[in-house]
PDB file of C-alpha atoms in Angstrom:
ATOM      1  CA  UNK A 958       5.294  93.120-106.647  1.00 71.00           C
ATOM      2  CA  UNK A 959       2.317  94.880-108.131  1.00 79.00           C
ATOM      3  CA  UNK A 960      -1.052  94.316-106.485  1.00 80.00           C
ATOM      4  CA  UNK A 961      -2.433  92.378-109.444  1.00 85.00           C
ATOM      5  CA  UNK A 962       0.651  90.140-109.469  1.00 88.00           C
ATOM      6  CA  UNK A 963       0.448  88.765-105.928  1.00 87.00           C
ATOM      7  CA  UNK A 964      -3.342  88.653-106.140  1.00 92.00           C
ATOM      8  CA  UNK A 965      -3.069  86.365-109.183  1.00 94.00           C
ATOM      9  CA  UNK A 966      -0.771  84.035-107.222  1.00 94.00           C
ATOM     10  CA  UNK A 967      -3.101  84.063-104.221  1.00 95.00           C
ATOM     11  CA  UNK A 968      -5.966  82.965-106.435  1.00 94.00           C
ATOM     12  CA  UNK A 969      -3.891  79.934-107.417  1.00 93.00           C
ATOM     13  CA  UNK A 970      -3.091  79.209-103.765  1.00 95.00           C
ATOM     14  CA  UNK A 971      -6.755  79.364-102.785  1.00 92.00           C
ATOM     15  CA  UNK A 972      -7.514  76.601-105.279  1.00 88.00           C
ATOM     16  CA  UNK A 973      -4.626  74.365-104.233  1.00 82.00           C
ATOM     17  CA  UNK A 974      -5.427  70.922-102.857  1.00 83.00           C
ATOM     18  CA  UNK A 975      -2.716  68.315-103.312  1.00 89.00           C
ATOM     19  CA  UNK A 976      -0.307  66.154-101.313  1.00 95.00           C
ATOM     20  CA  UNK A 977       3.407  66.722-100.822  1.00 96.00           C
ATOM     21  CA  UNK A 978       5.849  64.593-102.740  1.00 96.00           C
ATOM     22  CA  UNK A 979       7.903  62.237-100.617  1.00 96.00           C
ATOM     23  CA  UNK A 980      11.032  63.909 -99.323  1.00 96.00           C
ATOM     24  CA  UNK A 981      13.516  63.811 -96.440  1.00 97.00           C
ATOM     25  CA  UNK A 982      14.142  66.640 -93.969  1.00 97.00           C
ATOM     26  CA  UNK A 983      17.687  67.815 -93.244  1.00 96.00           C
ATOM     27  CA  UNK A 984      19.291  70.637 -91.277  1.00 96.00           C
ATOM     28  CA  UNK A 985      22.579  71.919 -92.688  1.00 93.00           C
ATOM     29  CA  UNK A 986      25.667  73.195 -90.905  1.00 90.00           C
ATOM     30  CA  UNK A 987      24.164  76.717 -90.837  1.00 89.00           C
ATOM     31  CA  UNK A 988      21.141  75.277 -88.995  1.00 92.00           C
ATOM     32  CA  UNK A 989      18.880  75.875 -91.993  1.00 93.00           C
ATOM     33  CA  UNK A 990      16.250  73.184 -92.672  1.00 96.00           C
ATOM     34  CA  UNK A 991      15.443  71.876 -96.134  1.00 95.00           C
ATOM     35  CA  UNK A 992      13.480  69.067 -97.724  1.00 96.00           C
ATOM     36  CA  UNK A 993      15.266  66.846-100.238  1.00 95.00           C
ATOM     37  CA  UNK A 994      13.548  64.871-102.998  1.00 96.00           C
ATOM     38  CA  UNK A 995      14.574  61.774-105.002  1.00 96.00           C
ATOM     39  CA  UNK A 996      14.378  63.755-108.254  1.00 94.00           C
ATOM     40  CA  UNK A 997      16.022  66.982-109.336  1.00 92.00           C
ATOM     41  CA  UNK A 998      14.544  70.179-110.722  1.00 92.00           C
ATOM     42  CA  UNK A 999      15.794  73.571-111.879  1.00 89.00           C
ATOM     43  CA  UNK A1000      15.697  76.734-109.781  1.00 86.00           C
ATOM     44  CA  UNK A1001      16.002  79.577-112.267  1.00 84.00           C
ATOM     45  CA  UNK A1002      18.282  82.521-111.646  1.00 82.00           C
ATOM     46  CA  UNK A1003      16.708  85.755-110.480  1.00 80.00           C
ATOM     47  CA  UNK A1004      17.606  89.219-109.200  1.00 80.00           C
ATOM     48  CA  UNK A1005      19.402  89.189-105.852  1.00 74.00           C
ATOM     49  CA  UNK A1006      17.733  92.399-104.680  1.00 77.00           C
ATOM     50  CA  UNK A1007      14.229  92.154-106.144  1.00 81.00           C
ATOM     51  CA  UNK A1008      13.075  88.968-107.920  1.00 84.00           C
ATOM     52  CA  UNK A1009      10.972  89.485-111.039  1.00 86.00           C
ATOM     53  CA  UNK A1010       7.319  88.460-110.947  1.00 89.00           C
ATOM     54  CA  UNK A1011       7.868  85.837-113.670  1.00 90.00           C
ATOM     55  CA  UNK A1012      10.600  84.196-111.589  1.00 89.00           C
ATOM     56  CA  UNK A1013       8.426  84.314-108.465  1.00 91.00           C
ATOM     57  CA  UNK A1014       5.499  82.736-110.297  1.00 93.00           C
ATOM     58  CA  UNK A1015       7.705  79.960-111.684  1.00 92.00           C
ATOM     59  CA  UNK A1016       9.102  79.265-108.224  1.00 93.00           C
ATOM     60  CA  UNK A1017       5.609  79.158-106.696  1.00 95.00           C
ATOM     61  CA  UNK A1018       4.677  76.508-109.272  1.00 95.00           C
ATOM     62  CA  UNK A1019       7.750  74.523-108.190  1.00 95.00           C
ATOM     63  CA  UNK A1020       6.581  74.694-104.574  1.00 96.00           C
ATOM     64  CA  UNK A1021       3.095  73.627-105.647  1.00 96.00           C
ATOM     65  CA  UNK A1022       4.569  70.642-107.463  1.00 96.00           C
ATOM     66  CA  UNK A1023       6.653  69.383-104.533  1.00 97.00           C
ATOM     67  CA  UNK A1024       5.200  70.700-101.255  1.00 97.00           C
ATOM     68  CA  UNK A1025       1.712  72.094-102.007  1.00 97.00           C
ATOM     69  CA  UNK A1026       0.571  71.336 -98.444  1.00 97.00           C
ATOM     70  CA  UNK A1027       2.908  74.054 -97.173  1.00 97.00           C
ATOM     71  CA  UNK A1028       1.160  76.908 -98.972  1.00 97.00           C
ATOM     72  CA  UNK A1029      -2.396  75.742 -99.620  1.00 94.00           C
ATOM     73  CA  UNK A1030      -4.928  78.420 -98.702  1.00 93.00           C
ATOM     74  CA  UNK A1031      -2.232  80.944 -97.803  1.00 96.00           C
ATOM     75  CA  UNK A1032      -1.521  84.462 -99.046  1.00 96.00           C
ATOM     76  CA  UNK A1033       1.825  85.399-100.544  1.00 96.00           C
ATOM     77  CA  UNK A1034       3.053  88.638 -99.017  1.00 95.00           C
ATOM     78  CA  UNK A1035       3.954  91.262-101.656  1.00 93.00           C
ATOM     79  CA  UNK A1036       7.401  91.694-100.058  1.00 90.00           C
ATOM     80  CA  UNK A1037       9.573  89.754 -97.600  1.00 90.00           C
ATOM     81  CA  UNK A1038       8.813  90.056 -93.917  1.00 89.00           C
ATOM     82  CA  UNK A1039      11.240  91.197 -92.572  1.00 85.00           C
ATOM     83  CA  UNK A1040      12.207  93.186 -95.648  1.00 83.00           C
ATOM     84  CA  UNK A1041      15.895  92.310 -95.359  1.00 82.00           C
ATOM     85  CA  UNK A1042      15.108  88.665 -96.197  1.00 86.00           C
ATOM     86  CA  UNK A1043      15.573  89.293 -99.926  1.00 82.00           C
ATOM     87  CA  UNK A1044      15.184  86.213-102.078  1.00 84.00           C
ATOM     88  CA  UNK A1045      12.658  84.555 -99.779  1.00 91.00           C
ATOM     89  CA  UNK A1046       8.924  84.212-100.343  1.00 95.00           C
ATOM     90  CA  UNK A1047       6.608  84.494 -97.346  1.00 97.00           C
ATOM     91  CA  UNK A1048       3.224  82.791 -97.244  1.00 97.00           C
ATOM     92  CA  UNK A1049       0.834  83.502 -94.372  1.00 98.00           C
ATOM     93  CA  UNK A1050      -2.495  82.257 -93.077  1.00 97.00           C
ATOM     94  CA  UNK A1051      -4.299  83.483 -89.947  1.00 97.00           C
ATOM     95  CA  UNK A1052      -6.142  81.052 -87.680  1.00 96.00           C
ATOM     96  CA  UNK A1053      -8.186  81.173 -84.493  1.00 96.00           C
ATOM     97  CA  UNK A1054      -7.856  78.939 -81.432  1.00 94.00           C
ATOM     98  CA  UNK A1055      -9.855  79.781 -78.356  1.00 87.00           C
ATOM     99  CA  UNK A1056     -10.131  83.557 -78.260  1.00 90.00           C
ATOM    100  CA  UNK A1057      -6.676  84.163 -79.755  1.00 94.00           C
ATOM    101  CA  UNK A1058      -5.523  84.687 -83.321  1.00 97.00           C
ATOM    102  CA  UNK A1059      -2.324  83.171 -84.641  1.00 97.00           C
ATOM    103  CA  UNK A1060      -0.423  83.427 -87.892  1.00 98.00           C
ATOM    104  CA  UNK A1061       1.119  80.549 -89.818  1.00 98.00           C
ATOM    105  CA  UNK A1062       4.227  81.880 -91.589  1.00 98.00           C
ATOM    106  CA  UNK A1063       5.939  79.709 -94.189  1.00 98.00           C
ATOM    107  CA  UNK A1064       9.026  81.054 -95.933  1.00 97.00           C
ATOM    108  CA  UNK A1065      10.995  79.406 -98.703  1.00 95.00           C
ATOM    109  CA  UNK A1066      14.287  80.486-100.228  1.00 91.00           C
ATOM    110  CA  UNK A1067      14.444  81.161-103.957  1.00 87.00           C
ATOM    111  CA  UNK A1068      18.232  81.127-103.768  1.00 75.00           C
ATOM    112  CA  UNK A1069      20.153  77.865-103.787  1.00 65.00           C
ATOM    113  CA  UNK A1070      22.094  77.585-100.513  1.00 63.00           C
ATOM    114  CA  UNK A1071      23.879  74.249-100.888  1.00 60.00           C
ATOM    115  CA  UNK A1072      27.091  73.406-102.698  1.00 64.00           C
ATOM    116  CA  UNK A1073      26.653  72.742-106.414  1.00 66.00           C
ATOM    117  CA  UNK A1074      28.775  70.691-108.795  1.00 70.00           C
ATOM    118  CA  UNK A1075      29.762  72.283-112.108  1.00 70.00           C
ATOM    119  CA  UNK A1076      27.290  70.134-114.034  1.00 69.00           C
ATOM    120  CA  UNK A1077      24.476  71.336-111.759  1.00 71.00           C
ATOM    121  CA  UNK A1078      25.037  74.989-112.668  1.00 73.00           C
ATOM    122  CA  UNK A1079      22.820  75.444-115.709  1.00 73.00           C
ATOM    123  CA  UNK A1080      23.523  79.152-116.034  1.00 76.00           C
ATOM    124  CA  UNK A1081      26.238  81.008-114.081  1.00 68.00           C
ATOM    125  CA  UNK A1082      25.312  84.012-111.992  1.00 70.00           C
ATOM    126  CA  UNK A1083      26.151  87.447-113.357  1.00 73.00           C
ATOM    127  CA  UNK A1084      26.171  90.889-111.767  1.00 75.00           C
ATOM    128  CA  UNK A1085      22.921  91.092-109.815  1.00 80.00           C
ATOM    129  CA  UNK A1086      21.580  87.722-110.978  1.00 81.00           C
ATOM    130  CA  UNK A1087      21.773  84.416-109.138  1.00 79.00           C
ATOM    131  CA  UNK A1088      22.807  81.277-111.049  1.00 77.00           C
ATOM    132  CA  UNK A1089      20.319  78.799-112.471  1.00 83.00           C
ATOM    133  CA  UNK A1090      20.786  75.561-110.513  1.00 83.00           C
ATOM    134  CA  UNK A1091      19.738  71.945-110.893  1.00 88.00           C
ATOM    135  CA  UNK A1092      18.837  70.858-107.356  1.00 89.00           C
ATOM    136  CA  UNK A1093      16.898  68.338-105.330  1.00 91.00           C
ATOM    137  CA  UNK A1094      15.977  70.506-102.327  1.00 92.00           C
ATOM    138  CA  UNK A1095      13.900  73.403-101.058  1.00 95.00           C
ATOM    139  CA  UNK A1096      15.038  75.442 -98.047  1.00 94.00           C
ATOM    140  CA  UNK A1097      12.157  76.467 -95.804  1.00 96.00           C
ATOM    141  CA  UNK A1098      11.047  77.698 -92.393  1.00 96.00           C
ATOM    142  CA  UNK A1099       7.668  77.115 -90.745  1.00 98.00           C
ATOM    143  CA  UNK A1100       6.626  79.310 -87.814  1.00 97.00           C
ATOM    144  CA  UNK A1101       3.504  80.219 -85.886  1.00 98.00           C
ATOM    145  CA  UNK A1102       3.240  83.467 -83.941  1.00 96.00           C
ATOM    146  CA  UNK A1103       0.615  85.116 -81.761  1.00 95.00           C
ATOM    147  CA  UNK A1104      -1.126  87.571 -84.088  1.00 96.00           C
ATOM    148  CA  UNK A1105      -2.050  91.136 -83.170  1.00 95.00           C
ATOM    149  CA  UNK A1106      -3.450  92.359 -86.490  1.00 96.00           C
ATOM    150  CA  UNK A1107      -3.288  91.998 -90.263  1.00 96.00           C
ATOM    151  CA  UNK A1108      -3.315  94.575 -93.020  1.00 95.00           C
ATOM    152  CA  UNK A1109      -5.434  93.522 -95.958  1.00 94.00           C
ATOM    153  CA  UNK A1110      -6.233  94.510 -99.502  1.00 92.00           C
ATOM    154  CA  UNK A1111      -9.616  92.983-100.164  1.00 90.00           C
ATOM    155  CA  UNK A1112      -9.265  89.299 -99.303  1.00 90.00           C
ATOM    156  CA  UNK A1113      -5.463  89.353 -99.503  1.00 94.00           C
ATOM    157  CA  UNK A1114      -3.162  89.841 -96.517  1.00 95.00           C
ATOM    158  CA  UNK A1115      -0.375  92.263 -97.385  1.00 94.00           C
ATOM    159  CA  UNK A1116       1.226  92.737 -93.944  1.00 95.00           C
ATOM    160  CA  UNK A1117       0.830  91.824 -90.288  1.00 95.00           C
ATOM    161  CA  UNK A1118       1.813  92.789 -86.774  1.00 94.00           C
ATOM    162  CA  UNK A1119       2.675  90.163 -84.212  1.00 93.00           C
ATOM    163  CA  UNK A1120       1.531  90.385 -80.631  1.00 92.00           C
ATOM    164  CA  UNK A1121       4.657  91.497 -78.862  1.00 85.00           C
ATOM    165  CA  UNK A1122       6.057  89.012 -76.395  1.00 76.00           C
ATOM    166  CA  UNK A1123       5.753  90.437 -72.868  1.00 67.00           C
ATOM    167  CA  UNK A1124       7.874  87.860 -71.111  1.00 59.00           C
ATOM    168  CA  UNK A1125       5.544  86.785 -68.316  1.00 49.00           C
ATOM    169  CA  UNK A1126       6.917  83.673 -66.634  1.00 48.00           C
ATOM    170  CA  UNK A1127       9.897  83.707 -69.018  1.00 52.00           C
ATOM    171  CA  UNK A1128      12.361  85.935 -67.212  1.00 48.00           C
ATOM    172  CA  UNK A1129      16.092  86.289 -66.794  1.00 46.00           C
ATOM    173  CA  UNK A1130      17.963  87.456 -63.718  1.00 42.00           C
ATOM    174  CA  UNK A1131      20.648  90.113 -63.922  1.00 39.00           C
ATOM    175  CA  UNK A1132      24.096  88.569 -63.677  1.00 46.00           C
ATOM    176  CA  UNK A1133      25.552  88.349 -60.155  1.00 46.00           C
ATOM    177  CA  UNK A1134      23.981  91.558 -58.886  1.00 52.00           C
ATOM    178  CA  UNK A1135      21.458  91.367 -56.065  1.00 55.00           C
ATOM    179  CA  UNK A1136      20.680  95.077 -56.447  1.00 57.00           C
ATOM    180  CA  UNK A1137      19.362  94.699 -59.982  1.00 57.00           C
ATOM    181  CA  UNK A1138      15.744  93.516 -60.284  1.00 55.00           C
ATOM    182  CA  UNK A1139      14.591  90.629 -62.467  1.00 52.00           C
ATOM    183  CA  UNK A1140      13.698  92.009 -65.873  1.00 48.00           C
ATOM    184  CA  UNK A1141      11.262  90.614 -68.396  1.00 44.00           C
ATOM    185  CA  UNK A1142      12.540  89.840 -71.882  1.00 43.00           C
ATOM    186  CA  UNK A1143      10.355  92.591 -73.338  1.00 40.00           C
ATOM    187  CA  UNK A1144      12.613  95.074 -71.519  1.00 43.00           C
ATOM    188  CA  UNK A1145      15.837  93.754 -73.013  1.00 43.00           C
ATOM    189  CA  UNK A1146      15.072  92.931 -76.655  1.00 46.00           C
ATOM    190  CA  UNK A1147      17.780  95.314 -77.797  1.00 42.00           C
ATOM    191  CA  UNK A1148      20.326  94.263 -75.195  1.00 45.00           C
ATOM    192  CA  UNK A1149      20.529  90.486 -75.401  1.00 50.00           C
ATOM    193  CA  UNK A1150      21.336  88.006 -78.128  1.00 59.00           C
ATOM    194  CA  UNK A1151      18.182  86.152 -79.164  1.00 68.00           C
ATOM    195  CA  UNK A1152      19.928  82.786 -79.004  1.00 75.00           C
ATOM    196  CA  UNK A1153      20.534  83.309 -75.284  1.00 77.00           C
ATOM    197  CA  UNK A1154      16.921  84.392 -74.845  1.00 78.00           C
ATOM    198  CA  UNK A1155      15.695  81.291 -76.649  1.00 83.00           C
ATOM    199  CA  UNK A1156      17.957  79.095 -74.537  1.00 85.00           C
ATOM    200  CA  UNK A1157      16.444  80.482 -71.340  1.00 86.00           C
ATOM    201  CA  UNK A1158      12.908  79.981 -72.647  1.00 89.00           C
ATOM    202  CA  UNK A1159      13.756  76.390 -73.599  1.00 91.00           C
ATOM    203  CA  UNK A1160      14.794  75.796 -70.005  1.00 90.00           C
ATOM    204  CA  UNK A1161      11.544  77.334 -68.724  1.00 89.00           C
ATOM    205  CA  UNK A1162       9.582  75.021 -71.037  1.00 92.00           C
ATOM    206  CA  UNK A1163      11.537  71.946 -69.981  1.00 93.00           C
ATOM    207  CA  UNK A1164      12.911  71.388 -73.485  1.00 95.00           C
ATOM    208  CA  UNK A1165      15.880  69.157 -72.758  1.00 94.00           C
ATOM    209  CA  UNK A1166      17.798  66.417 -74.563  1.00 93.00           C
ATOM    210  CA  UNK A1167      15.281  63.831 -73.435  1.00 94.00           C
ATOM    211  CA  UNK A1168      12.313  65.436 -75.210  1.00 96.00           C
ATOM    212  CA  UNK A1169      14.072  67.252 -78.065  1.00 97.00           C
ATOM    213  CA  UNK A1170      16.757  65.119 -79.676  1.00 96.00           C
ATOM    214  CA  UNK A1171      17.905  67.895 -82.038  1.00 96.00           C
ATOM    215  CA  UNK A1172      19.261  69.991 -79.159  1.00 92.00           C
ATOM    216  CA  UNK A1173      20.758  73.196 -80.553  1.00 90.00           C
ATOM    217  CA  UNK A1174      20.780  71.899 -84.123  1.00 94.00           C
ATOM    218  CA  UNK A1175      17.396  73.528 -84.594  1.00 95.00           C
ATOM    219  CA  UNK A1176      15.417  75.372 -81.944  1.00 93.00           C
ATOM    220  CA  UNK A1177      11.679  74.602 -81.756  1.00 96.00           C
ATOM    221  CA  UNK A1178      11.041  78.049 -80.266  1.00 94.00           C
ATOM    222  CA  UNK A1179      12.325  81.482 -81.184  1.00 91.00           C
ATOM    223  CA  UNK A1180      11.839  85.229 -81.120  1.00 89.00           C
ATOM    224  CA  UNK A1181      10.471  86.470 -84.443  1.00 89.00           C
ATOM    225  CA  UNK A1182       8.843  89.824 -85.181  1.00 88.00           C
ATOM    226  CA  UNK A1183       9.447  90.684 -81.468  1.00 84.00           C
ATOM    227  CA  UNK A1184       7.096  87.831 -80.673  1.00 89.00           C
ATOM    228  CA  UNK A1185       7.539  84.349 -79.261  1.00 91.00           C
ATOM    229  CA  UNK A1186       7.245  81.840 -82.099  1.00 95.00           C
ATOM    230  CA  UNK A1187       6.956  78.091 -82.372  1.00 97.00           C
ATOM    231  CA  UNK A1188       8.961  76.549 -85.203  1.00 97.00           C
ATOM    232  CA  UNK A1189       8.118  73.372 -87.075  1.00 97.00           C
ATOM    233  CA  UNK A1190      10.129  71.029 -89.292  1.00 96.00           C
ATOM    234  CA  UNK A1191       7.338  69.673 -91.490  1.00 93.00           C
ATOM    235  CA  UNK A1192       6.452  71.739 -94.599  1.00 96.00           C
ATOM    236  CA  UNK A1193       2.716  71.099 -94.332  1.00 97.00           C
ATOM    237  CA  UNK A1194       0.077  73.534 -93.097  1.00 97.00           C
ATOM    238  CA  UNK A1195      -2.520  70.846 -92.208  1.00 96.00           C
ATOM    239  CA  UNK A1196      -0.009  68.747 -90.239  1.00 96.00           C
ATOM    240  CA  UNK A1197       1.435  71.804 -88.505  1.00 97.00           C
ATOM    241  CA  UNK A1198      -1.978  73.054 -87.405  1.00 96.00           C
ATOM    242  CA  UNK A1199      -2.982  69.561 -86.299  1.00 95.00           C
ATOM    243  CA  UNK A1200      -0.089  69.567 -83.837  1.00 96.00           C
ATOM    244  CA  UNK A1201      -0.222  73.257 -82.879  1.00 97.00           C
ATOM    245  CA  UNK A1202      -3.840  73.067 -81.702  1.00 96.00           C
ATOM    246  CA  UNK A1203      -2.691  70.734 -78.907  1.00 96.00           C
ATOM    247  CA  UNK A1204      -0.323  73.258 -77.305  1.00 96.00           C
ATOM    248  CA  UNK A1205      -1.174  76.744 -78.592  1.00 96.00           C
ATOM    249  CA  UNK A1206      -1.484  78.152 -75.008  1.00 94.00           C
ATOM    250  CA  UNK A1207       2.327  78.250 -74.945  1.00 94.00           C
ATOM    251  CA  UNK A1208       2.022  81.461 -76.980  1.00 94.00           C
ATOM    252  CA  UNK A1209      -0.829  82.940 -74.943  1.00 90.00           C
ATOM    253  CA  UNK A1210      -0.439  81.865 -71.302  1.00 81.00           C
ATOM    254  CA  UNK A1211       3.012  83.259 -70.534  1.00 69.00           C
ATOM    255  CA  UNK A1212       1.722  85.630 -67.834  1.00 67.00           C
ATOM    256  CA  UNK A1213      -0.274  83.049 -65.867  1.00 66.00           C
ATOM    257  CA  UNK A1214       2.045  80.114 -66.516  1.00 78.00           C
ATOM    258  CA  UNK A1215       1.842  77.297 -69.014  1.00 88.00           C
ATOM    259  CA  UNK A1216      -0.657  74.586 -67.962  1.00 90.00           C
ATOM    260  CA  UNK A1217       0.991  71.251 -67.164  1.00 92.00           C
ATOM    261  CA  UNK A1218      -1.245  69.425 -69.653  1.00 95.00           C
ATOM    262  CA  UNK A1219      -0.159  71.820 -72.399  1.00 95.00           C
ATOM    263  CA  UNK A1220       3.514  71.238 -71.623  1.00 95.00           C
ATOM    264  CA  UNK A1221       2.920  67.491 -71.592  1.00 96.00           C
ATOM    265  CA  UNK A1222       1.380  67.615 -75.077  1.00 97.00           C
ATOM    266  CA  UNK A1223       4.175  69.847 -76.343  1.00 97.00           C
ATOM    267  CA  UNK A1224       6.820  67.483 -74.987  1.00 97.00           C
ATOM    268  CA  UNK A1225       5.010  64.560 -76.621  1.00 97.00           C
ATOM    269  CA  UNK A1226       5.165  66.380 -79.945  1.00 97.00           C
ATOM    270  CA  UNK A1227       8.847  67.263 -79.590  1.00 97.00           C
ATOM    271  CA  UNK A1228       9.642  63.638 -78.758  1.00 96.00           C
ATOM    272  CA  UNK A1229       8.390  62.596 -82.204  1.00 96.00           C
ATOM    273  CA  UNK A1230      11.664  63.760 -83.797  1.00 96.00           C
ATOM    274  CA  UNK A1231      14.904  61.816 -83.982  1.00 96.00           C
ATOM    275  CA  UNK A1232      18.118  62.956 -85.655  1.00 96.00           C
ATOM    276  CA  UNK A1233      21.074  61.304 -87.388  1.00 96.00           C
ATOM    277  CA  UNK A1234      24.363  63.044 -88.028  1.00 95.00           C
ATOM    278  CA  UNK A1235      25.653  62.700 -91.561  1.00 93.00           C
ATOM    279  CA  UNK A1236      27.715  64.673 -94.089  1.00 89.00           C
ATOM    280  CA  UNK A1237      26.893  66.845 -97.078  1.00 83.00           C
ATOM    281  CA  UNK A1238      28.458  66.222-100.490  1.00 77.00           C
ATOM    282  CA  UNK A1239      30.832  69.109 -99.816  1.00 77.00           C
ATOM    283  CA  UNK A1240      31.983  67.532 -96.547  1.00 81.00           C
ATOM    284  CA  UNK A1241      30.075  69.777 -94.123  1.00 85.00           C
ATOM    285  CA  UNK A1242      28.127  68.511 -91.116  1.00 91.00           C
ATOM    286  CA  UNK A1243      24.544  67.619 -91.953  1.00 93.00           C
ATOM    287  CA  UNK A1244      21.725  66.307 -89.786  1.00 97.00           C
ATOM    288  CA  UNK A1245      18.886  64.129 -91.022  1.00 97.00           C
ATOM    289  CA  UNK A1246      15.605  64.676 -89.181  1.00 97.00           C
ATOM    290  CA  UNK A1247      13.492  61.573 -88.696  1.00 95.00           C
ATOM    291  CA  UNK A1248       9.887  62.283 -87.671  1.00 91.00           C
ATOM    292  CA  UNK A1249       8.073  59.397 -86.010  1.00 85.00           C
ATOM    293  CA  UNK A1250       4.408  58.787 -86.692  1.00 72.00           C
ATOM    294  CA  UNK A1251       1.775  60.267 -84.397  1.00 61.00           C
ATOM    295  CA  UNK A1252      -1.820  59.285 -83.747  1.00 53.00           C
ATOM    296  CA  UNK A1253      -2.790  62.898 -83.015  1.00 48.00           C
TER     297      UNK A1253
END
């Protein structure tokens, strides 16, 4: 995107102040979360490799119509981060808690990922173009990472660097070899599958079936941008920050150990989510996420 293009969108985002439309959260069989609405809308076809600005602008207006809370006051990055995530839009907003900076990262997929009936395909895909689809859902991801720095153009954030996860109390022992020392995760980023890393961290944080009913359906923690991230299932910046401020030391206190009070608050948050197994219209496994109300 040209500088003036994403800047024009960011001006719209800075003036956004509206409430999300009522929708239900699901996680599909590929473990991708989405929010589904009672009404349907059209997602226009766009280039698979590099969406046109007009298509991006139209899609941003769709987001603003249905889940404005997710992107209010954010900056749209001029390109996906990471770059290989073609077809996704990334919205970011830095924030400060204590003496540490964090980055709210909300991504939403311009491409339709669910099964579509023939009558829902308004315009078939062709060559490098995606089809135009009548849908009732938006696929999204909400993450917060420990921020090292941002690259800016005036008031607009155009890139960022996460604070690399150093492991700290989150460690893994070498398999069945007393002669090999315990290594921190920062030493084995290129040698271990991230899902195994995340599983070990979940154990360290006491994230079990009692506090997190979704289990492996969707992990509330992850490794993103070579940084430890916390993942959220509500597409709302205000609600996400409201919860995150209660347990942000999880991303900053890995060397000294997570305070018990912080873990308690994090477990209380995780316990707010229930899940029901259901089925998609194409017959695949689907999970409905049911968030319980919180007084926090």
